[in-house]
Coordinates of C-alpha atoms and ligand atoms in Angstrom, one line a residue:
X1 CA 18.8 -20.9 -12.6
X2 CA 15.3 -20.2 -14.6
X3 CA 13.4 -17.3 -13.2
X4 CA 10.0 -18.2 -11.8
X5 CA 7.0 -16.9 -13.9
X6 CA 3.6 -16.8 -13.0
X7 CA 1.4 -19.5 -14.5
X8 CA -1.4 -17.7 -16.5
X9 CA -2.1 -13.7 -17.9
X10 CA -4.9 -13.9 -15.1
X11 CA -2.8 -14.8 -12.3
X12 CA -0.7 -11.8 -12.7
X13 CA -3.7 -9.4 -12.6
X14 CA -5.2 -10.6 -10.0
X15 CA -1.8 -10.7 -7.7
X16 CA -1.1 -7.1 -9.0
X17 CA -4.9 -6.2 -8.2
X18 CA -4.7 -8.0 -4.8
X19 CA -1.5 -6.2 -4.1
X20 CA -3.3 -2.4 -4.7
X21 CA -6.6 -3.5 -3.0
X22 CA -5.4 -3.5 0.7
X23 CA -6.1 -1.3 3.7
X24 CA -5.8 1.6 1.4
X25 CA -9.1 1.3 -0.2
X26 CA -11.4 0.0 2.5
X27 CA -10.0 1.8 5.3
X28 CA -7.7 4.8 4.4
X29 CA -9.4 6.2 1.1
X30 CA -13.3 6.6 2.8
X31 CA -11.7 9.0 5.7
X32 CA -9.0 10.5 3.5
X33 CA -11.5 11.3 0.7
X34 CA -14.2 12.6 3.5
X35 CA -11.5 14.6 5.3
X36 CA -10.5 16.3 2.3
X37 CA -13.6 17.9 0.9
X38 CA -15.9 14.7 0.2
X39 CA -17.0 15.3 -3.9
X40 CA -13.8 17.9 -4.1
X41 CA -11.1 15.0 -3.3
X42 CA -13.0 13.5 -6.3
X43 CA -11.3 15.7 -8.9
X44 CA -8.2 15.8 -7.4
X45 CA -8.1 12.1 -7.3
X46 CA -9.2 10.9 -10.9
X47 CA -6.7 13.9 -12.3
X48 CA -3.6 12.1 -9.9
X49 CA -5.1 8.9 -11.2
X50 CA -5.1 9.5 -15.1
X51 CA -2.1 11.7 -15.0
X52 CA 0.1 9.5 -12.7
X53 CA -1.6 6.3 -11.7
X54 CA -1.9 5.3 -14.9
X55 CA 1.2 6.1 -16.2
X56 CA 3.3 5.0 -13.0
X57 CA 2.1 1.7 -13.5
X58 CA 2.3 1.1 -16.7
X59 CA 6.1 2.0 -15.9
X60 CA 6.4 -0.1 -13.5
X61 CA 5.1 -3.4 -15.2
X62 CA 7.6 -1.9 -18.4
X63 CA 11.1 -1.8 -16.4
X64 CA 9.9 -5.3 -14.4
X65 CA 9.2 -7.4 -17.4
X66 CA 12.3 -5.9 -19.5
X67 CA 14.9 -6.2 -17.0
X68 CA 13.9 -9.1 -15.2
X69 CA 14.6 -8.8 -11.4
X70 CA 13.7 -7.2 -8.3
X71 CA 14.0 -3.9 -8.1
X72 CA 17.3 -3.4 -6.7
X73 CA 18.4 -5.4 -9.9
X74 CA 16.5 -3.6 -12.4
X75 CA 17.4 -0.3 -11.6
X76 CA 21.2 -2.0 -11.2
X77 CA 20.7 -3.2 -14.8
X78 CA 19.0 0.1 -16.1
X79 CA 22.5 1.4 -14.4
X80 CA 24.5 0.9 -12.0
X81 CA 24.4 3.8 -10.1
X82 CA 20.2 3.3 -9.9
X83 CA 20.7 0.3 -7.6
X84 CA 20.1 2.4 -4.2
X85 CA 16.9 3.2 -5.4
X86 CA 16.1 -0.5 -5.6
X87 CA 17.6 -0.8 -1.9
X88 CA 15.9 2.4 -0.7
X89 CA 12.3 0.9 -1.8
X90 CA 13.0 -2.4 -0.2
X91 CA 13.6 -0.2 2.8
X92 CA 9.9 1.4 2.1
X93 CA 8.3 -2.1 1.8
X94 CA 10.4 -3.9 4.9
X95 CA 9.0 -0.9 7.0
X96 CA 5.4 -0.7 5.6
X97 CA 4.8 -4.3 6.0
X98 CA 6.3 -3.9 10.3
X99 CA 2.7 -2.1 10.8
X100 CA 0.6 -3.6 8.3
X101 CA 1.0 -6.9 9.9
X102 CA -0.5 -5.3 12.8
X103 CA -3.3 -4.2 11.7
X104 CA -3.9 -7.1 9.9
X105 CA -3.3 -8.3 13.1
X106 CA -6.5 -6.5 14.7
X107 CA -8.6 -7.4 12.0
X108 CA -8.0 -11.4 12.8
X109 CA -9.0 -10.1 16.4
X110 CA -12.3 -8.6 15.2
X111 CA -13.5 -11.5 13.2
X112 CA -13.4 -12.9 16.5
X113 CA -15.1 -10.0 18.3
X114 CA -17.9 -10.0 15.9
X115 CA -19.2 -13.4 16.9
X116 CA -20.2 -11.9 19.9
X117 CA -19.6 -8.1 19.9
X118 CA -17.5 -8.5 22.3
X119 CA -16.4 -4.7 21.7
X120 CA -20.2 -4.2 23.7
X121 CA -21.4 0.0 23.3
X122 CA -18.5 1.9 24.4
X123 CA -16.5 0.5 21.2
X124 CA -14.1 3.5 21.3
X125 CA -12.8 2.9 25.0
X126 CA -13.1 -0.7 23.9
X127 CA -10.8 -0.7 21.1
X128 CA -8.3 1.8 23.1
X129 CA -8.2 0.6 26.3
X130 CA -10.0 -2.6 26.4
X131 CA -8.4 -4.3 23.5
X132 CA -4.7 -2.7 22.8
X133 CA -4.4 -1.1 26.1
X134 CA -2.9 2.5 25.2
X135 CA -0.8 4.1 27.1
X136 CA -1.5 7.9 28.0
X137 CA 0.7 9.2 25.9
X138 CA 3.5 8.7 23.7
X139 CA 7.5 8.3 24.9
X140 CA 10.2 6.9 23.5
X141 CA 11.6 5.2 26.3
X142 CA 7.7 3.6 27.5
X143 CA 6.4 1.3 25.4
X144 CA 4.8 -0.6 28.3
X145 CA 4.4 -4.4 28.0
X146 CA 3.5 -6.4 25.0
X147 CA -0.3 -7.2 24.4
X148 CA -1.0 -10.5 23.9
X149 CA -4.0 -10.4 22.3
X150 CA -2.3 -8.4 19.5
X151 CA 0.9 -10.9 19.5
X152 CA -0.9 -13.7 19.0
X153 CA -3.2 -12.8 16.2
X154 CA -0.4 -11.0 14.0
X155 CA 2.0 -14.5 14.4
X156 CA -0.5 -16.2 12.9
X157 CA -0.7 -13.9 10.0
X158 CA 2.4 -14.0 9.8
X159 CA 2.6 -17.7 9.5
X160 CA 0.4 -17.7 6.9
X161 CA 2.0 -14.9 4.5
X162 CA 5.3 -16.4 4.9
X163 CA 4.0 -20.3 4.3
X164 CA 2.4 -18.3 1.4
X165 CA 5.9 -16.7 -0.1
X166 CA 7.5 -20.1 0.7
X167 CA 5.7 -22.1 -1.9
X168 CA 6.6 -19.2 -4.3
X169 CA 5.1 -17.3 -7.0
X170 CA 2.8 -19.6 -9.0
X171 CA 2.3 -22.4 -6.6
X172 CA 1.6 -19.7 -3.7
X173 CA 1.5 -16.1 -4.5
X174 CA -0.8 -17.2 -7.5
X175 CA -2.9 -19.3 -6.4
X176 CA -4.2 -17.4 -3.2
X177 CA -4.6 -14.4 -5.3
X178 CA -6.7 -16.3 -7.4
X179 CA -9.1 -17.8 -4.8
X180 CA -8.9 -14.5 -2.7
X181 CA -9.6 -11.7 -5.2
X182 CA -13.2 -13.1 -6.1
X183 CA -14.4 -13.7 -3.1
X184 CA -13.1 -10.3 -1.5
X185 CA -15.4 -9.1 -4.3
X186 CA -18.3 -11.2 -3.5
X187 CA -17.9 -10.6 0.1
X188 CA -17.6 -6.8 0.0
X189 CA -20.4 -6.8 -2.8
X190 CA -22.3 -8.3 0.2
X191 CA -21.6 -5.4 2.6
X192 CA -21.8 -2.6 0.0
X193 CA -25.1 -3.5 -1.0
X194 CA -26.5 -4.1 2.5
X195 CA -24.9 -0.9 3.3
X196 CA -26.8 0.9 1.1
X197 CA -30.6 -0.5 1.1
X198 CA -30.2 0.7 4.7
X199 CA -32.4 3.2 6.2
X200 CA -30.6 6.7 6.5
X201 CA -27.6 5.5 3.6
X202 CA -28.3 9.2 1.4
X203 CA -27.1 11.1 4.4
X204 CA -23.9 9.6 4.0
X205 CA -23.6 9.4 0.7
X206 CA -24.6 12.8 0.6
X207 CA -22.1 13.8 2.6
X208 CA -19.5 11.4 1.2
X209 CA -20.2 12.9 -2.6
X210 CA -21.3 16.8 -2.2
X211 CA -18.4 18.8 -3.5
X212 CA -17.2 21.1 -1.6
X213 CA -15.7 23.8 -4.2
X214 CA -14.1 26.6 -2.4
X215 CA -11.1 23.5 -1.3
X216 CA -10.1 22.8 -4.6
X217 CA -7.2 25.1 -4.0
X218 CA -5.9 23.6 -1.0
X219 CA -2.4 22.0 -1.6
X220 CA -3.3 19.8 1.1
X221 CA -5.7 18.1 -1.1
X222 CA -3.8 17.5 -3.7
X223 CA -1.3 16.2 -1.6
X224 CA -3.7 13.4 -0.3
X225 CA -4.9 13.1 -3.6
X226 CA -1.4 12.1 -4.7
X227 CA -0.2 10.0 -1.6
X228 CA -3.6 7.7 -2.1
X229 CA -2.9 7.3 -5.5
X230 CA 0.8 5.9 -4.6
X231 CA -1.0 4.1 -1.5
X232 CA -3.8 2.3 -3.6
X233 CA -1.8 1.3 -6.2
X234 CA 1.3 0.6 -4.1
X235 CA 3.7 2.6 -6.3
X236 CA 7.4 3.5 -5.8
X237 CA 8.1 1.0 -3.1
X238 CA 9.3 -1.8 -6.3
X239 CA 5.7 -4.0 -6.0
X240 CA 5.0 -4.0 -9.6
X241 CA 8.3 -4.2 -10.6
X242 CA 9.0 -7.3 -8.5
X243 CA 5.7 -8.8 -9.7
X244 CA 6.2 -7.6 -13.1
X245 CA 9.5 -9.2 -13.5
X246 CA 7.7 -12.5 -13.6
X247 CA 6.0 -12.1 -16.5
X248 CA 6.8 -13.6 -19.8
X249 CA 8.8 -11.4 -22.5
X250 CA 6.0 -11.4 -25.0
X251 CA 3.1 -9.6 -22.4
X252 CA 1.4 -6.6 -23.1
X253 CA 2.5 -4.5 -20.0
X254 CA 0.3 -1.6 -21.0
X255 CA -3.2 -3.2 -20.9
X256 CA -2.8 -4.7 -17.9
X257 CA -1.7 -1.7 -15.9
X258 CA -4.7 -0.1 -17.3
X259 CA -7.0 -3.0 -15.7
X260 CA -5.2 -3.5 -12.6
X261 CA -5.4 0.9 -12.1
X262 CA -8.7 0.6 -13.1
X263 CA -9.8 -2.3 -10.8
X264 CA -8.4 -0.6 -7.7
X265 CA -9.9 2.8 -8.1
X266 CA -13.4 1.0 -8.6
X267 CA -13.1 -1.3 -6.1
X268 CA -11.7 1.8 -3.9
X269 CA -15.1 4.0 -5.0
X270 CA -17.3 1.3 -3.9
X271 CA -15.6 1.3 -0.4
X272 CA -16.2 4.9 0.0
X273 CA -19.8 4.3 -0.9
X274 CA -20.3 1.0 1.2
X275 CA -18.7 2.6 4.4
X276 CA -20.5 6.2 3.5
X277 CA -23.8 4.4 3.0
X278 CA -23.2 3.1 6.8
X279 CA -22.6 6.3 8.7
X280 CA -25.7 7.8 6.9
X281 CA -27.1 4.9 8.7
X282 CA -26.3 4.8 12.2
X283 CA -26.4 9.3 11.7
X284 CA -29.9 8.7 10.9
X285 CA -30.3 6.6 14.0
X286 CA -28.6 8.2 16.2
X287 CA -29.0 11.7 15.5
X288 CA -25.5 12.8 15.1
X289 CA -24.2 14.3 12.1
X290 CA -22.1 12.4 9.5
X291 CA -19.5 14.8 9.7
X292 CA -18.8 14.2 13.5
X293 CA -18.9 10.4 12.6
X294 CA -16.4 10.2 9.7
X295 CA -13.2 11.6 12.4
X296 CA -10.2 9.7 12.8
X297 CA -8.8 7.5 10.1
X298 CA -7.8 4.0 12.7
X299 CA -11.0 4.4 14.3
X300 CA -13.5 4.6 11.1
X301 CA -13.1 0.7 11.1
X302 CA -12.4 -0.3 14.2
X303 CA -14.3 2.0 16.3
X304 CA -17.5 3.4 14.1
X305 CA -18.3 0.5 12.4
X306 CA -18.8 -2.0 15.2
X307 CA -21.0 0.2 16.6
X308 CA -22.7 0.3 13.5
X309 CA -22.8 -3.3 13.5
X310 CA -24.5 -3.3 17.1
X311 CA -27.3 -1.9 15.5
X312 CA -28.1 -4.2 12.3
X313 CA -30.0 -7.2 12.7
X314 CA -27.6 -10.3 12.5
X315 CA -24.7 -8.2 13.3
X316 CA -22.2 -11.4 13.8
X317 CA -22.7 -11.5 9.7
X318 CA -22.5 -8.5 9.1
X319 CA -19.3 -8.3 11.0
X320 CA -17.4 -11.0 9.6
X321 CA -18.3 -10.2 6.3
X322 CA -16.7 -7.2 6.9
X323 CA -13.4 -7.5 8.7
X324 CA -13.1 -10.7 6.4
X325 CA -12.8 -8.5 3.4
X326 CA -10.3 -6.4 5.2
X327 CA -8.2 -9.3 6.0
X328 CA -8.6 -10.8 3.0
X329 CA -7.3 -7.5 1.1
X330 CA -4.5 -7.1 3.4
X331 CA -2.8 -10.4 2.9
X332 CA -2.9 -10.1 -0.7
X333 CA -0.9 -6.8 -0.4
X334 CA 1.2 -8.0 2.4
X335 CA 2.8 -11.0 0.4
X336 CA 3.1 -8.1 -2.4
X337 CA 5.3 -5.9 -0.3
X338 CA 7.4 -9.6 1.3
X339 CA 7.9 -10.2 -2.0
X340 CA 9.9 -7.1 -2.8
X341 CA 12.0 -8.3 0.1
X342 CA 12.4 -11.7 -0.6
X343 CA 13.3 -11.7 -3.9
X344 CA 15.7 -8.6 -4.3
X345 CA 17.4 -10.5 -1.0
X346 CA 17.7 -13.7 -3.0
X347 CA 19.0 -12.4 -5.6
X348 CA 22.2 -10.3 -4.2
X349 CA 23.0 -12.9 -1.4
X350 CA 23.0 -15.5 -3.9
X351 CA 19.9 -17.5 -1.2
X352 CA 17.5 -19.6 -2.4
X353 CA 13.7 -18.7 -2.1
X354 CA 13.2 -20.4 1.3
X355 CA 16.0 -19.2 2.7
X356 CA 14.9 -15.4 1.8
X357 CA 11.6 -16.0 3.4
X358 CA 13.3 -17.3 6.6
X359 CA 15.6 -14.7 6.7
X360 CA 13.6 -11.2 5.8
X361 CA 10.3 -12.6 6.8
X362 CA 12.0 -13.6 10.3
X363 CA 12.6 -10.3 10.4
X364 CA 10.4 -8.5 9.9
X365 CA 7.9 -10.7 12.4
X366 CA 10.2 -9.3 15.1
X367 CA 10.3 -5.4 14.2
X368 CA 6.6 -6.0 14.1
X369 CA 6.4 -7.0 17.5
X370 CA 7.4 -3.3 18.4
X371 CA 3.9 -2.3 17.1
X372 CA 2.2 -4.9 19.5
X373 CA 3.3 -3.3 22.6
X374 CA 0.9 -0.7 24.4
X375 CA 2.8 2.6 22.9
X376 CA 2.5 0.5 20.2
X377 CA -0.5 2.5 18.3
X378 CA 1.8 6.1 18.4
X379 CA 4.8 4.0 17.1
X380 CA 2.2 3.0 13.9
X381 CA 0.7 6.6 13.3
X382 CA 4.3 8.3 13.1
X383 CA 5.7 6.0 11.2
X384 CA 3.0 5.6 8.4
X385 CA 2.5 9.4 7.9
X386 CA 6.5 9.6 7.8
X387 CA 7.3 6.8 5.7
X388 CA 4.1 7.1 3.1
X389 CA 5.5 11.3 3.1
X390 CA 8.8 11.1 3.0
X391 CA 9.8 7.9 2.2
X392 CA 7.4 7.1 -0.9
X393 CA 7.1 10.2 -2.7
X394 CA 10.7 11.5 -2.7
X395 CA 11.3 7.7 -4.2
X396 CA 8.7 8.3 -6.5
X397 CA 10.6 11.3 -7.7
X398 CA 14.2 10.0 -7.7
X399 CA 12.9 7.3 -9.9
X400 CA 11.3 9.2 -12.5
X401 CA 14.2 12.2 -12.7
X402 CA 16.7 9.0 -12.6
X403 CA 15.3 6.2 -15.2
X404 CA 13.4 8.9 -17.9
X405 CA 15.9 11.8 -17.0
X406 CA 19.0 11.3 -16.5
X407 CA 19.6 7.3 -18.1
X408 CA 17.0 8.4 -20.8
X409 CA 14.8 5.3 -20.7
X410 CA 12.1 6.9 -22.1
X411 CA 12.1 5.9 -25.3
X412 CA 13.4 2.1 -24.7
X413 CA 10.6 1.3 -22.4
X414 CA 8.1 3.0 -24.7
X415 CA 9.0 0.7 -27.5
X416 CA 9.1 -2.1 -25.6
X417 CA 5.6 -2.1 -24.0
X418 CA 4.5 -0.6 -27.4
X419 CA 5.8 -3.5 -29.3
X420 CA 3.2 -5.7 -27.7
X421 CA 0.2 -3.8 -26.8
X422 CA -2.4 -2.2 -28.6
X423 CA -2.5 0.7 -26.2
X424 CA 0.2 2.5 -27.6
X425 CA 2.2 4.7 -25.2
X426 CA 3.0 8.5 -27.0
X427 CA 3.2 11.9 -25.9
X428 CA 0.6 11.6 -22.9
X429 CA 2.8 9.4 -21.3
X430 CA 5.6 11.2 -21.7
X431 CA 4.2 14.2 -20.7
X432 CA 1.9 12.9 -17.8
X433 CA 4.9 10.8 -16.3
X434 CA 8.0 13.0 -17.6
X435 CA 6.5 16.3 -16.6
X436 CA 3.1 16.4 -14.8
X437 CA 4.0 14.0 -12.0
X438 CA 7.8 15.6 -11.0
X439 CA 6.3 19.1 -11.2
X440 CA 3.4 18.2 -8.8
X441 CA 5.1 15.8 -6.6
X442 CA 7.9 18.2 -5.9
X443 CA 5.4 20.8 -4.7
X444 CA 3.5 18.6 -2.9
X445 CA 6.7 17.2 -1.3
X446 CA 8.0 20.6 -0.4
X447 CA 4.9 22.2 1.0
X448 CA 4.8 19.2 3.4
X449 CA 8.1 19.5 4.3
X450 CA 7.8 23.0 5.0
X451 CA 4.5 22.2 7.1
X452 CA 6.3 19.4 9.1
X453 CA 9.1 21.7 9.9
X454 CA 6.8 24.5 10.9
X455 CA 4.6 21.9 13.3
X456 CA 5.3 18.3 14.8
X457 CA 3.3 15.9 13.7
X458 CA 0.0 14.7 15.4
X459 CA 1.2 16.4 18.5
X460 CA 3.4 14.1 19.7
X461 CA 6.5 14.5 21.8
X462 CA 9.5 16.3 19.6
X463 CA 12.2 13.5 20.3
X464 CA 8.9 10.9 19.4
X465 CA 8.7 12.4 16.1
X466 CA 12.5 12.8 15.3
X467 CA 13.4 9.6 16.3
X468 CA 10.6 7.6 14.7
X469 CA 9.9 10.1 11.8
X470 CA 12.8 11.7 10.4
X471 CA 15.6 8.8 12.0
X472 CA 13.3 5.8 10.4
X473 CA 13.3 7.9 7.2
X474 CA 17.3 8.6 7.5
X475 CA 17.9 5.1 8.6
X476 CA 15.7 3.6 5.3
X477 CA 18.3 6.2 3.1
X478 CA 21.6 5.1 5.2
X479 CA 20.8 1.3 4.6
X480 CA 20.0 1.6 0.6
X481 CA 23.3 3.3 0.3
X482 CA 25.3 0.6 1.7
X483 CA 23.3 -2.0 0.8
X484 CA 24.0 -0.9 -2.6
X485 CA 27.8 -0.7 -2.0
X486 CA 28.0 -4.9 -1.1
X487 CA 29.3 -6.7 -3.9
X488 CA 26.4 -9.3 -5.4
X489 CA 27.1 -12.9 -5.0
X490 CA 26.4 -14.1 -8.1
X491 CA 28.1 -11.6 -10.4
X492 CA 26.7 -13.2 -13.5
X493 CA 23.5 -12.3 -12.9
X494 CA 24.5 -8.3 -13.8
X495 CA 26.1 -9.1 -16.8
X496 CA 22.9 -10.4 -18.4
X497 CA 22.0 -6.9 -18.7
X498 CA 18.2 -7.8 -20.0
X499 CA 17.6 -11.5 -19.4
X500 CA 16.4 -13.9 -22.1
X501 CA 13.0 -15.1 -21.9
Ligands
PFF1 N1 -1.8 -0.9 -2.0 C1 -2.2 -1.6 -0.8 C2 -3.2 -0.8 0.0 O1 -3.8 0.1 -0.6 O2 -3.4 -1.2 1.1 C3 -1.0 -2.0 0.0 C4 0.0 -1.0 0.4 C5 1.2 -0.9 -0.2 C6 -0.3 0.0 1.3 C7 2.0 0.1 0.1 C8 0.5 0.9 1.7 C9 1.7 1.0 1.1 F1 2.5 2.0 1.3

């Protein structure tokens, strides 16, 4: 059977670009970067970026386009011992995309809400209690009921990604990409510079850009600077492999993981300054610092900025525009991280593409389901700090000691993406991605591991944490291992080793 390929050069970008811009760079990296010492985080950020961004996925978009499947089969074909890896990141994505959904899920519900601010002034106890309906506190055996106004909104995305996978990569995957990058950029180009001409807009930015020296030393960070890098550019979970493993034989890997790394982190600058630009605003009209604004990381969008929007003239525009651009960039990355699924299923069950779809993405609309409940907001915030810490980074880690270390692929891939790109890969890449990324990584990972031992996370209920945290994480490691262990159907497609173009 011929592998499907995606159409045009372009197509591939933009579907790699649409899978980093997501969530990530209009709602996580304004509070993350704020949190974490505003201009500081800067540094922090564009040395995680140039040292490991880069680097990671150029890679990526190496191993994908040499060995030619999803990412349980590329590492199987790198070796065979690698495949766990593959099944351990398919793990990563299956879980991410449970929760993503969701909040994709919201955002449908305040495109709706913004017709008519329906959140009204109190948009905090709104969102909380009005719309999701959260319980008092976390429990593992309460979830309360489902809320319907959550279900109903994340079916529909979910009828749309998987109708999306279902036509497959060119006919689907490429197309939306194509029609969906350009206007997310027109859209947010909208908000940002609205943002900014507003009264009040240097206050945030201000407070957004002023470095704040004397936390340059804090681990902590360096370890956000890191985990937003792997975030953004949705690294070590087998996206750009999968997407990568489309691509012709004759592609210059190396340039376009330099414009698709590129593209994100711009796109993710202009974020923070369009969402910075709007606190300065409503702290300027309301009086309250920017400081006391910028708290929380869920409710920076869904909480500060409708009550930002109650204060603009035309504020149904305003919010559309807005929670558009946020739905837009989230399906874009959700199909990215379905796709992981879908294919690396397909291709060890022997199933044909529909068949995948059915099958994971069936799935995975039910686990999500789990998020829609009333507890279902504590479920979400354990289980993205656990799986992004423990589940992303120690991946990131295993596949760099395994496929430059210890099955000494260094030097194949170099040739190979040097043999058709003018960016030639040399000693920075082997020393930014052989050494500079393991070394930090592993001190990052093990300070964290020594603070989540030392404290439970967000507060929450030990047995909360252990079961949703550390068992999810266990559970993701327990099912790659096995996983790996089931014979593949089709046993011919190992012995291609590299497949022909
Ligand atoms: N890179 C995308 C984002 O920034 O939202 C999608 C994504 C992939 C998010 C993987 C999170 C993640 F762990």
């Amino acid at each position: 059977m011929d592998r499907e390929q995606w159409g045009t050069r372009w197509g591939f970008i933009l579907a790699a670009v649409g899978s980093a811009i997501g969530l990530g760079n209009i709602w996580r990296f304004p509070y993350v970067a704020y949190k974490n010492g505003g201009g500081a985080f800067l540094i922090p950020y564009i040395f995680a970026l140039l040292t490991t961004g880069l680097s990671f996925v150029a890679l990526e978009f190496v191993i994908g386009k040499k060995y030619r499947g999803s990412a349980p089969l590329s590492f199987f074909r790198i070796n065979r011992h690698m495949e766990f890896v593959g099944w351990w990141q398919f793990a990563i994505s299956f879980v991410i995309m449970t929760y993503y959904s969701v909040i994709l899920g919201w955002s449908a519900s305040y495109i709706g809400f913004s017709a008519t601010q329906a959140w009204g002034t109190d948009t905090k106890a709104f969102f909380f209690d009005s719309y999701l309906h959260v319980l008092p506190g976390a429990s593992i055996t309460n979830f309360g009921g489902v809320e319907w106004r959550v279900l109903i909104p994340l079916l529909v995305i979910w009828i749309v990604t998987l109708g999306i996978s279902y036509r497959g990569i060119k006919k689907g995957i490429e197309i939306v990409s194509k029609i969906a990058i350009p206007t997310l950029v027109v859209l947010f180009l909208v908000f940002v510079v609205r943002a900014v001409t507003m009264q009040g807009s240097e206050l945030g930015l201000n407070a957004f850009f002023q470095p704040q020296w004397d936390q340059m030393l804090n681990p902590e960070i360096w370890k956000a600077a890191y985990s937003q890098i792997f975030y953004s550019l949705s690294l070590a979970m087998g996206i750009m492999i999968t997407y990568s493993s489309y691509l012709p034989r004759k592609t210059d890997t190396t340039n376009n993981a330099f414009i698709a790394a590129f593209s994100n982190s711009s796109f993710e600058l202009l974020a923070g300054i369009g969402i910075f630009a709007a606190l300065g605003f409503m702290a300027y009209n309301s009086g309250v610092e920017v400081k006391d604004l910028a708290a929380g990381g869920i409710g920076l969008v869904f909480v500060v900025l409708p009550e930002i929007i109650n204060q603009l003239p035309l504020p149904q525009v305003f919010g559309t525009v807005f929670f558009l651009c946020l739905l837009i960039a989230g399906i874009t990355s959700l199909i990215s991280l379905l796709e992981v699924c879908i294919s690396a299923a397909k291709e060890k069950f022997g199933w044909d593409r529909h068949r995948s779809v059915m099958v994971v993405g069936g799935l995975a609309t039910v686990v999500s389901f789990a998020y829609a409940t009333h507890g279902g907001m504590y479920l979400l915030d354990v289980v993205d700090n656990f799986v992004n810490g423990f589940g992303v980074l120690p991946s990131a880690v295993v596949e760099i000691a395994l496929v430059l270390w210890v099955f000494r692929q260094m030097k194949p891939l170099m040739e190979e993406a040097n043999r058709y790109s003018q960016i030639r890969l040399g000693n920075y890449f082997k020393i930014s991605l052989g050494l500079i990324t393991p070394v930090m990584l592993v001190i990052i990972l093990f300070s964290s591991l020594v603070s989540n031992i030392q404290t439970v996370y967000g507060g929450y209920p030990v047995d909360f944490v252990a079961l949703f945290g550390w068992g999810v994480i266990l559970l993701m490691l327990v099912f790659a291992v096995l996983v790996a262990r089931v014979p593949w159907k089709d046993k011919s497609v190992l012995s291609k080793k590299e497949e022909k173009e």
